[in-house]
Coordinates of C-alpha atoms in Angstrom, one line a residue:
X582 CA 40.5 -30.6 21.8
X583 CA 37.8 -33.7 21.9
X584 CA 35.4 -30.9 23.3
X585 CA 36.1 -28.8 20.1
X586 CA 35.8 -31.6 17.8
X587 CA 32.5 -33.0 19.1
X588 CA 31.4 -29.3 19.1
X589 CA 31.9 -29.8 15.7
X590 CA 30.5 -32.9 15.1
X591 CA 27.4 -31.4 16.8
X592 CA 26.7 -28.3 14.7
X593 CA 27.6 -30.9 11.3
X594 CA 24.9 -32.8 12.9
X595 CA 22.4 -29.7 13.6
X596 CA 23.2 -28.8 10.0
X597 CA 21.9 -31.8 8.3
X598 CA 18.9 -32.6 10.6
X599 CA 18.0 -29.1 9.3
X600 CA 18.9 -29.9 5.9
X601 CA 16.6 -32.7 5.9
X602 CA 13.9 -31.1 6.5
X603 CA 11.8 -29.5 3.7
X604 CA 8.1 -27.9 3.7
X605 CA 5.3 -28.8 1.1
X606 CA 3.6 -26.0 -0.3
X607 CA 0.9 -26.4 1.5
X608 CA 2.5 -26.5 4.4
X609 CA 4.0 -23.4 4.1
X610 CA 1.3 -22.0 3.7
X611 CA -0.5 -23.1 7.1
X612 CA 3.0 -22.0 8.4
X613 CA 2.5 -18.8 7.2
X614 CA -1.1 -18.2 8.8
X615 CA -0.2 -16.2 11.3
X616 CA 1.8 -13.7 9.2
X617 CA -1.0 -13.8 6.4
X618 CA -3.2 -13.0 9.5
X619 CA -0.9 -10.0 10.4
X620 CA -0.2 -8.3 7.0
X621 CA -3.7 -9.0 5.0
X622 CA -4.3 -5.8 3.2
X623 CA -8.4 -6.3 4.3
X624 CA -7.7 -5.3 7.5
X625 CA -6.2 -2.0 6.2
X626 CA -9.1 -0.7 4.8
X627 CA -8.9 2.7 6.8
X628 CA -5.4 3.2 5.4
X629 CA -4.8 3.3 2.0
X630 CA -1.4 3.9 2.2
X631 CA -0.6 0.9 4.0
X632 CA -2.8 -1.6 2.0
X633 CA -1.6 -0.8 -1.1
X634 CA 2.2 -1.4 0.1
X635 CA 1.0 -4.6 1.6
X636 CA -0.9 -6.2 -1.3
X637 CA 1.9 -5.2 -3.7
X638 CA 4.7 -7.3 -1.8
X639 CA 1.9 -9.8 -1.3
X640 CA 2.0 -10.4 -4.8
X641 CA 6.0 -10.4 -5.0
X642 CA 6.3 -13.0 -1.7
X643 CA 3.9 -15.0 -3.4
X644 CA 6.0 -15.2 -7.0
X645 CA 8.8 -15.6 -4.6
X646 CA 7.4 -18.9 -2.8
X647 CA 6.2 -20.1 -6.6
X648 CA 9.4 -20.1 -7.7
X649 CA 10.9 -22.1 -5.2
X650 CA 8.8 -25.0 -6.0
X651 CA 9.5 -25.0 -9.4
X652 CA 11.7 -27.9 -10.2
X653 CA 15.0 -27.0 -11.1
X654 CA 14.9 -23.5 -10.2
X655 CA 17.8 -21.8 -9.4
X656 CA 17.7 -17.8 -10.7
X657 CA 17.6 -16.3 -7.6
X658 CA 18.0 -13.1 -6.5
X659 CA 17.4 -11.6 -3.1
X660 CA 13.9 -9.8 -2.6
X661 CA 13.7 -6.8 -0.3
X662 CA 10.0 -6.9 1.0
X663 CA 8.3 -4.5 3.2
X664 CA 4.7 -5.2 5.3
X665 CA 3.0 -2.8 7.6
X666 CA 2.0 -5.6 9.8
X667 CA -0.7 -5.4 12.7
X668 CA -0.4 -5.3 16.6
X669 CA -1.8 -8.7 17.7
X670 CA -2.3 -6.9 21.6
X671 CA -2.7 -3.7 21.9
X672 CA -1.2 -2.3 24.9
X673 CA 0.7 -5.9 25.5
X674 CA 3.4 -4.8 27.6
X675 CA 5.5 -8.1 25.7
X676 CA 5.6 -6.2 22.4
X677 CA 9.1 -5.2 22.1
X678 CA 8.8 -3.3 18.6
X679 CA 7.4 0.6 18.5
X680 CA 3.9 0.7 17.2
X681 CA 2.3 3.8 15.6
X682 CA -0.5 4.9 17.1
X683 CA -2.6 3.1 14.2
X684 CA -2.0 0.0 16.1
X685 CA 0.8 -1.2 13.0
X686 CA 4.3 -0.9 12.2
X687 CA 6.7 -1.3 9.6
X688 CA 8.9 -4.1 8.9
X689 CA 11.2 -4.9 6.3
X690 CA 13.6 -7.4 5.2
X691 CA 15.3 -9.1 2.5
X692 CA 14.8 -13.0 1.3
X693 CA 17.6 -14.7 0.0
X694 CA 16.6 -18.2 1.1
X695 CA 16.3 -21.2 -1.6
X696 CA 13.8 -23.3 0.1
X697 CA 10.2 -22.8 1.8
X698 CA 11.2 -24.1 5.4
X699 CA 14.2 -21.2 5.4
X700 CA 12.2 -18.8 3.6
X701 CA 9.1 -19.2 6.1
X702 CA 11.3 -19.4 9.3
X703 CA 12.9 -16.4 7.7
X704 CA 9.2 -14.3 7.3
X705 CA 8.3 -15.3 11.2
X706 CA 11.6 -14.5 12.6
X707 CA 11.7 -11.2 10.9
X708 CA 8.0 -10.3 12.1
X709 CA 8.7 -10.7 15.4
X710 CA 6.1 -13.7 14.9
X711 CA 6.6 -17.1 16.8
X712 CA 8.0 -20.1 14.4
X713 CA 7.2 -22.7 17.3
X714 CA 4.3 -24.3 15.2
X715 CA 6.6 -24.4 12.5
X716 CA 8.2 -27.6 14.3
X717 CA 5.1 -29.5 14.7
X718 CA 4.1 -29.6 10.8
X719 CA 4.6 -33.0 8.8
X720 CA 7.4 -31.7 6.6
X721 CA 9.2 -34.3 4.6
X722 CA 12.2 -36.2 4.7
X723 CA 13.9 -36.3 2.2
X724 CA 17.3 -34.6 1.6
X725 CA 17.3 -31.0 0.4
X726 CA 20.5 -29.6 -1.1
X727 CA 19.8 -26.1 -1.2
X728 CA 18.2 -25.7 2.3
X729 CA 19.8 -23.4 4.6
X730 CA 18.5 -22.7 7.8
X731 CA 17.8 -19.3 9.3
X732 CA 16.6 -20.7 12.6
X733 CA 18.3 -18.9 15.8
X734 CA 21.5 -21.1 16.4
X735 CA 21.8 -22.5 20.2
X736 CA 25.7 -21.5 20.1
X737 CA 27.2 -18.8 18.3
X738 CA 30.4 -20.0 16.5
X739 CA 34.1 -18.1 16.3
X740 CA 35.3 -17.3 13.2
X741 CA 38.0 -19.3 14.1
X742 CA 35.7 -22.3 13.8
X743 CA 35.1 -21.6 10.2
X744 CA 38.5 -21.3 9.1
X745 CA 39.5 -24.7 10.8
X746 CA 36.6 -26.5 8.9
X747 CA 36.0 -25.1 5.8
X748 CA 32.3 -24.2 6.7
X749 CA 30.5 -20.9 6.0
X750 CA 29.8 -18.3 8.0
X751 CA 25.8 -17.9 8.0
X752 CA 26.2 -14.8 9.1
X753 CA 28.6 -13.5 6.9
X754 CA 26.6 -14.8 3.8
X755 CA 23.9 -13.3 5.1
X756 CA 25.5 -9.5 5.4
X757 CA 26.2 -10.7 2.2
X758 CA 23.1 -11.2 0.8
X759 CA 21.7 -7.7 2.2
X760 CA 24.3 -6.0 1.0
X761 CA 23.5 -6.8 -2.8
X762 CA 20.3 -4.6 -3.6
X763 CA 18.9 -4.5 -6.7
X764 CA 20.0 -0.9 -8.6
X765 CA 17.5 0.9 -11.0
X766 CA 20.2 0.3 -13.9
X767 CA 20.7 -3.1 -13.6
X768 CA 17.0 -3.8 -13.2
X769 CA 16.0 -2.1 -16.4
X770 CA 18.7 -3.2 -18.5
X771 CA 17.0 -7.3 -17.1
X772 CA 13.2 -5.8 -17.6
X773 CA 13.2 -3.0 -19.9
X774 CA 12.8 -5.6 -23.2
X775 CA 9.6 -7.5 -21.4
X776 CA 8.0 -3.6 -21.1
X777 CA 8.1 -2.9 -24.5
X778 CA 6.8 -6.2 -25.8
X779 CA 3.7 -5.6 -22.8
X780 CA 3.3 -2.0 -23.8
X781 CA 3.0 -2.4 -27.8
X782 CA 0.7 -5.0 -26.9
X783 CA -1.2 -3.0 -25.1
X784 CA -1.3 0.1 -27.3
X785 CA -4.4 -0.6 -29.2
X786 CA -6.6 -0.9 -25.4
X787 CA -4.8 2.2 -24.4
X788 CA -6.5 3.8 -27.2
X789 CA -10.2 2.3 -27.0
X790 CA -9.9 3.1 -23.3
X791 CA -9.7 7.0 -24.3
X792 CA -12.2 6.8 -26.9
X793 CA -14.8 4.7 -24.1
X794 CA -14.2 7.3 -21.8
X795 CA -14.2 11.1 -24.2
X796 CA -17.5 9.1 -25.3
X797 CA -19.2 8.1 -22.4
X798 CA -17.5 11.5 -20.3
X799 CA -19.5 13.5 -23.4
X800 CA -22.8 11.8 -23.3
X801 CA -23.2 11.6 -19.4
X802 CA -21.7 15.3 -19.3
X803 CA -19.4 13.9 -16.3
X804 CA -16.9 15.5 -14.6
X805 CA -14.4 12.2 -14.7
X806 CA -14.4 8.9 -15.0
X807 CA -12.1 6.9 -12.5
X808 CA -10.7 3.7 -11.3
X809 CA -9.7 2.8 -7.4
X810 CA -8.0 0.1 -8.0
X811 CA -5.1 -0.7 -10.9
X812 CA -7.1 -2.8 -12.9
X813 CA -5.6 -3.7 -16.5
X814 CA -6.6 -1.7 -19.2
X815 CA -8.4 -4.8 -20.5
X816 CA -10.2 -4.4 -17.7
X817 CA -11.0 -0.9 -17.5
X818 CA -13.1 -1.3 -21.3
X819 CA -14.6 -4.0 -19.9
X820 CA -16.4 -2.1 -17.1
X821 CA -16.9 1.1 -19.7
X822 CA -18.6 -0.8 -22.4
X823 CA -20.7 -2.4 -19.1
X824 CA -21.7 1.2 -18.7
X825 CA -22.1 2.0 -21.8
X826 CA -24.5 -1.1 -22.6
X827 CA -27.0 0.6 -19.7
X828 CA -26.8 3.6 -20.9
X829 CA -28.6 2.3 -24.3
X830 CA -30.9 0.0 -22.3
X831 CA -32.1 2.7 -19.9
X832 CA -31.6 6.3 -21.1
X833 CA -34.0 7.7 -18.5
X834 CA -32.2 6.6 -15.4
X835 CA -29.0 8.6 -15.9
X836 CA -30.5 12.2 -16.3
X837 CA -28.9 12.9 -12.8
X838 CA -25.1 12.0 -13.0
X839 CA -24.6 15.8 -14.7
X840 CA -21.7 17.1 -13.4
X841 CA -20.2 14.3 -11.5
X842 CA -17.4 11.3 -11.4
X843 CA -18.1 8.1 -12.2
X844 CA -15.8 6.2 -9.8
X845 CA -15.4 1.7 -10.5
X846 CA -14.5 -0.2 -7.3
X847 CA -15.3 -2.9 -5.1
X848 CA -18.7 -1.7 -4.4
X849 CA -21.4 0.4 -5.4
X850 CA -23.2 3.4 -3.6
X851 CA -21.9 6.8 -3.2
X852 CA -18.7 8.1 -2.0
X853 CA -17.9 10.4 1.1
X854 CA -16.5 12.9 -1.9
X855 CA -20.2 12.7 -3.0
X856 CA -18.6 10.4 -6.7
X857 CA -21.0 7.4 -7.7
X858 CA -19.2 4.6 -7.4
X859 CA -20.0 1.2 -9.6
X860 CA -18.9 -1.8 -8.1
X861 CA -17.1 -4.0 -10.5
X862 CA -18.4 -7.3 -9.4
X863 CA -22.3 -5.8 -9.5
X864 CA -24.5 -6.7 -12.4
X865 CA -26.9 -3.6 -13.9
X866 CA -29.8 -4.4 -12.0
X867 CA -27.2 -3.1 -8.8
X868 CA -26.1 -0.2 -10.7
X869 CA -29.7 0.8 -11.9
X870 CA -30.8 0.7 -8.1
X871 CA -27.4 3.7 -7.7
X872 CA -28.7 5.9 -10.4
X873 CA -31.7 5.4 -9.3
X874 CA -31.3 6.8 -5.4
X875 CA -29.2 9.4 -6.7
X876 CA -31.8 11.9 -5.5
X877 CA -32.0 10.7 -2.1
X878 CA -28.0 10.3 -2.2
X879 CA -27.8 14.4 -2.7
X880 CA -30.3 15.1 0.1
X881 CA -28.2 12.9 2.4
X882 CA -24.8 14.9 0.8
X883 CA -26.4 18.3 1.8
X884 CA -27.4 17.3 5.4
X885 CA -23.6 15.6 5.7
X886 CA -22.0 19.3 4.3
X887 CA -24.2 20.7 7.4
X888 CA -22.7 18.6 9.6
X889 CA -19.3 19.6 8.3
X890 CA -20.3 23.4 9.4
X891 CA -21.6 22.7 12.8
X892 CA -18.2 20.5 13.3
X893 CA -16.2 23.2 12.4
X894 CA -18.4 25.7 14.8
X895 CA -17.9 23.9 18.0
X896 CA -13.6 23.9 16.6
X897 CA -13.2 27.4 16.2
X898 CA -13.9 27.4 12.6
X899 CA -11.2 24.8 11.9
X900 CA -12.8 23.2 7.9
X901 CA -13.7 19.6 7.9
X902 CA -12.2 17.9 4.6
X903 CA -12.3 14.4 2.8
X904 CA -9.2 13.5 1.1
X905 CA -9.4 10.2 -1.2
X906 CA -5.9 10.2 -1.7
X907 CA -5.6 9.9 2.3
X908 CA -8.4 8.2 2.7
X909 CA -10.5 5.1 2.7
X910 CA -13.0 4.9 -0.1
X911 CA -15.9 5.1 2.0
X912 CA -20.2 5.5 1.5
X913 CA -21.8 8.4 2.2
X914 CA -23.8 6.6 4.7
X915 CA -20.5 5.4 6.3
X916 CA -18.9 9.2 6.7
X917 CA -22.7 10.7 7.6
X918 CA -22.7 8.4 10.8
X919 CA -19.3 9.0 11.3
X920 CA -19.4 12.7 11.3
X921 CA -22.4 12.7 13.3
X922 CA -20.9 10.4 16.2
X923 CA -18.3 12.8 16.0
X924 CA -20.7 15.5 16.7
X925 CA -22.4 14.6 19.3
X926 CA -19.4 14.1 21.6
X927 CA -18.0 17.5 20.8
X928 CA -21.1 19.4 21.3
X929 CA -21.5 17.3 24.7
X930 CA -18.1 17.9 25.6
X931 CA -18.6 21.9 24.9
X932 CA -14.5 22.8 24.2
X933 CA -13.8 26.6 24.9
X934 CA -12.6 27.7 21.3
X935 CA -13.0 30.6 20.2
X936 CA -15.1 31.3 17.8
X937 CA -13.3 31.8 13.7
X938 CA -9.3 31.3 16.0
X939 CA -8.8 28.3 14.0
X940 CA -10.1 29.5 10.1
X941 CA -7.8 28.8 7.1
X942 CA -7.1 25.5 9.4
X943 CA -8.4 21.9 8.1
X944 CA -8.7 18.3 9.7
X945 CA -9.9 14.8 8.5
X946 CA -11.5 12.2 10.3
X947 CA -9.7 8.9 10.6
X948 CA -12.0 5.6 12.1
X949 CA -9.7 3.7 13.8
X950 CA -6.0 5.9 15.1
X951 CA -6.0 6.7 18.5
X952 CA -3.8 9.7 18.6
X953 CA -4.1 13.0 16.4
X954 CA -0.9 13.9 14.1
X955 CA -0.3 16.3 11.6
X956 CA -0.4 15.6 7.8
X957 CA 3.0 16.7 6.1
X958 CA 0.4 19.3 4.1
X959 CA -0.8 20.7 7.2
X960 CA -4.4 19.0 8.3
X961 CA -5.0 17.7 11.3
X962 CA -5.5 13.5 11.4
X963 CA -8.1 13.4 14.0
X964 CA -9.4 9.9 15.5
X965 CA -13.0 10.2 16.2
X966 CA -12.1 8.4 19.3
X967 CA -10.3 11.0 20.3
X968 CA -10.6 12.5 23.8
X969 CA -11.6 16.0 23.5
X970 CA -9.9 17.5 26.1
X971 CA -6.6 16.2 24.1
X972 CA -7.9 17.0 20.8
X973 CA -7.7 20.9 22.2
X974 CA -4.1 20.5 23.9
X975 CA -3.2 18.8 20.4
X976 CA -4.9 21.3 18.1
X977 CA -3.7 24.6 20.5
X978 CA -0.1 22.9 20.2
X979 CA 0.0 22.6 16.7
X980 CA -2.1 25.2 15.1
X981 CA 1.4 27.6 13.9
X982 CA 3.0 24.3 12.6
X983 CA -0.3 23.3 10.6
X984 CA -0.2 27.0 8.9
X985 CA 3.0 26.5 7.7
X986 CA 2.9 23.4 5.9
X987 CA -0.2 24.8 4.7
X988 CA 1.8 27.3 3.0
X989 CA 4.9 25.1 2.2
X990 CA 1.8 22.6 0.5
X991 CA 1.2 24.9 -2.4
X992 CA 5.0 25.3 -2.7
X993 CA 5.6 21.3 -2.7
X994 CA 2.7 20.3 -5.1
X995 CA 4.2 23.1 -7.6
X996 CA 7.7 21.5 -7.0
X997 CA 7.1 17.9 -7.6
X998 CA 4.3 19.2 -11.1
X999 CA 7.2 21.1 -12.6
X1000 CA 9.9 17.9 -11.6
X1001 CA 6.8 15.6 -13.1
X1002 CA 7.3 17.4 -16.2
X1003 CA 11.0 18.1 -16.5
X1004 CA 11.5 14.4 -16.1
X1005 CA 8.7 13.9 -18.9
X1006 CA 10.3 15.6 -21.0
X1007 CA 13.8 14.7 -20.4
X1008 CA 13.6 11.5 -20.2
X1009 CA 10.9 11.4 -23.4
X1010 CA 8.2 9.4 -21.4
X1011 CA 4.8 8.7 -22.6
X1012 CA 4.0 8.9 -19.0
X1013 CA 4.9 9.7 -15.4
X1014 CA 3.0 8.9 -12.4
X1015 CA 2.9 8.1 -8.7
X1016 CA 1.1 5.5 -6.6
X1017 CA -1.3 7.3 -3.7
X1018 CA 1.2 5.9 -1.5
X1019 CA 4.1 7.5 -2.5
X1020 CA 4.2 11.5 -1.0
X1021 CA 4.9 14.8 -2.9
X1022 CA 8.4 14.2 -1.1
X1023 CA 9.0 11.3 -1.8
X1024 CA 8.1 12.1 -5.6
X1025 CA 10.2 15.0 -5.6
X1026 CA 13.2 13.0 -4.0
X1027 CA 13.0 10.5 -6.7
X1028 CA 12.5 12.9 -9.7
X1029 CA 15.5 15.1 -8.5
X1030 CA 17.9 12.2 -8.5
X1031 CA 16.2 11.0 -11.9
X1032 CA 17.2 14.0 -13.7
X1033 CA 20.9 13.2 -12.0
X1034 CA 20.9 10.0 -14.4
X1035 CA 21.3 9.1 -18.3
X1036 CA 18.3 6.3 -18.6
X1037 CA 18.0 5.2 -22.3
X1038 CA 15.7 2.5 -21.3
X1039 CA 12.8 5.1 -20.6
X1040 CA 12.1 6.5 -23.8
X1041 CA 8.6 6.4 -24.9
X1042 CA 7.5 4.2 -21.6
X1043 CA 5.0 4.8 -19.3
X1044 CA 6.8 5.1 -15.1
X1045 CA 5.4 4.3 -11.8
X1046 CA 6.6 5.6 -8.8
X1047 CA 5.9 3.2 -6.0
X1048 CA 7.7 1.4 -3.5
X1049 CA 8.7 -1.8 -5.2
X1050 CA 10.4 -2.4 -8.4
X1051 CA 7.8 -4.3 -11.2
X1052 CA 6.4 -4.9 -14.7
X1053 CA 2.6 -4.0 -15.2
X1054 CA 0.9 -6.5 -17.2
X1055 CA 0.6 -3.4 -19.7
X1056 CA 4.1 -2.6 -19.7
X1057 CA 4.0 0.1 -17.5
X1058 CA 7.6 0.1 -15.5
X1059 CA 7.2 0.6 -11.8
X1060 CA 10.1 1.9 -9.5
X1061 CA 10.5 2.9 -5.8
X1062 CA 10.6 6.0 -4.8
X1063 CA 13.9 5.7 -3.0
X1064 CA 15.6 3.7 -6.0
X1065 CA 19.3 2.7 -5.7

């Protein structure tokens, strides 16, 4: 018995050292350095995908961490978070967690912590990342009511030991805690009132946005007029009526643009797609240079399209694509280089295919995998690392499987258009739409159990399908794809 009860007294005394101990926010933050390091979406700039789903719960950790230092705070509800977060060895054989062949994986978890020092030993732990620096920062001293600690306990209690002292189980609360997820009713019945205030507000942009764009589509005769990133549609006038401002100053410099899309992102240049891209941050002296190389940038485009053909020679006639939705929004310098580099080490390799065996077939080059994989729409992911000899095996293996999802593509894309619709108009939405990172299976999971539901709420708003729930600073309602 005296063993149990200075058991007891021990963990009471564990307990309170913990509770004791609180993190500034600035130590949190140098806590956090090696997870930042792990999960920063600027070291995902070959996948898309993957970036986008890491800034996104960037953004939603961060309001998390805010709102614990606000004083007084106590409206919490747990946060399901997911990172694709990087190897830190490659090949280490002390990694215990599967990686893809990308060199990432994905990890996700749920905070229900109410202060930082739980919340960032919770971030660590659930990383697989190591919290031993954690113990060395200067955190304060003074008492903490809400902490709770999340730190791996040296003994693991009975139950019995909880019902003899009153105490709660950690672990229970915890199941707990996972166990209540946030449903799509609930959360628009708490959001849907702050959309509609965001989207009337935003009406009158919506419409000088379309004018901009009809106007400036009309006089440049372009194709489209795009936007890589989710800017606001404050935003988005801002960089038309940029454009538009050049176009009065110097007339004579866009005579070449005929026919193409317009694309604003982070920097300026041409696209692997061949679009002219305006970077955002650039003044019009930068853009000027663009439309002014746009000759030499279509020379460069047709000796890249050769270099497409003589790829797909050496494979057997398999067709060399570029995919922006797939892809990283790369120059046309960047993707020349790479496709030649490409090139040369197949035609020094000299694979046996036969020549036209692998027509109707269709691949994209990816910078940094190391293992080819087929694309749910049937093209071949191919690493321009890739050893050739397994880049046969792997294309040999595959080719059957690659022709029918080819054929099952046209199938899926009609599918989710026609659900896209249907929901539409069911549902009377202003607008539907889908992140890049969300799949056409993914969309056409989450439309099919939409039309299951009576949603009230949506009427005359604009929807997101992504892969977190969220209110656009224009009112536009996001949702994930696999919604509750």
């Amino acid at each position: 018995f005296y063993y149990f009860v200075r058991l007891c007294l021990d963990k009471i005394l564990l307990q309170c050292v913990l509770q004791s101990r609180t993190l500034s926010g600035a130590d949190a933050i140098n806590a956090l350095r090696p997870f930042y390091f792990a999960v920063h979406p600027d070291f995902f700039g070959q996948h898309p995908k993957e970036r986008e789903v890491n800034e996104n719960s960037l953004k939603r950790l961060n309001g998390y961490l805010e709102n614990l230092q606000k004083p007084g705070f106590r409206s919490f509800k747990p946060t399901q978070l997911t990172f694709y977060v990087r190897e830190r060895e490659p090949n280490s054989s002390n990694v215990q967690e599967s990686f893809g062949a990308s060199g990432f994986r994905a990890v996700s978890f749920t905070l229900h912590t109410r202060d930082l020092l739980s919340t960032v030993l919770d971030i660590l732990n659930s990383c697989s990342l190591s919290t031993e620096h954690v113990q060395s920062l200067n955190v304060n001293s003074q008492p903490h009511k809400e902490a709770k600690s999340t730190v791996n306990r040296p003994i693991k209690w009975d139950k019995t030991y909880y019902s003899f002292t009153g105490f709660k189980d950690p672990e229970e609360e915890l199941e707990q805690a996972q166990r209540v997820e946030t449903t799509l009713l609930s959360w628009l019945d708490d959001n849907e009132a702050s959309a509609v205030k965001k989207l009337k507000k935003s009406l009158p942009l919506r419409k000088e946005l379309e004018r901009l764009k009809i106007e400036l589509s009309h006089e440049l005769q372009l194709s489209d007029i795009r936007w890589q990133r989710s800017w606001g549609i404050a935003h988005r006038c801002s960089q038309l009526h940029s454009l538009g401002r050049l176009v009065q100053q110097r007339p004579e410099i866009l005579e070449n643009v005929k026919g193409r899309t317009v694309v604003f992102t982070d920097r300026s240049g041409m696209s692997a797609a061949g679009h002219i891209m305006l970077g955002t941050m650039d003044v019009h002296h930068h853009w000027t240079k663009i439309f002014e190389r746009l000759p030499n940038y279509y020379k460069l485009q047709k000796r890249l399209l050769l270099l497409e053909d003589r790829i797909s020679q050496l494979l057997g006639g398999i067709q060399v694509i570029y995919i922006e939705e797939l892809q990283p929004l790369v120059t046309l310098e960047e993707y020349f280089e790479t496709l030649n580099s490409f090139y040369n080490k197949l035609r020094d390799s000299r694979l046996p295919f036969h020549p036209r065996s692998l027509r109707g077939l269709q691949m994209i080059l990816e910078s940094d995998r190391y293992a080819p994989s087929l694309h749910e729409f049937g093209h071949f992911m191919i690493p321009t690392v890739c050893d050739p000899a397994a880049l046969q095996w792997f294309i040999f293996a595959k080719a059957q499987e690659a022709r029918d999802n080819l054929k099952r593509k046209e199938e899926m894309m009609i599918t989710e258009r026609e659900l896209i619709d249907t929901s539409t108009e069911r549902f009377s939405l202003d607008r539907l739409y889908k992140e890049p990172s969300v799949s056409s299976a993914q969309m056409i999971d989450c439309c099919q159990r939409l039309l299951e539901e009576s949603l009230p709420y949506l009427q005359g708003m604009h929807l997101c399908i992504s892969h977190f729930y969220s209110v656009l600073q224009d009112g536009d309602l996001c949702i994930p794809w696999n919604w509750k």
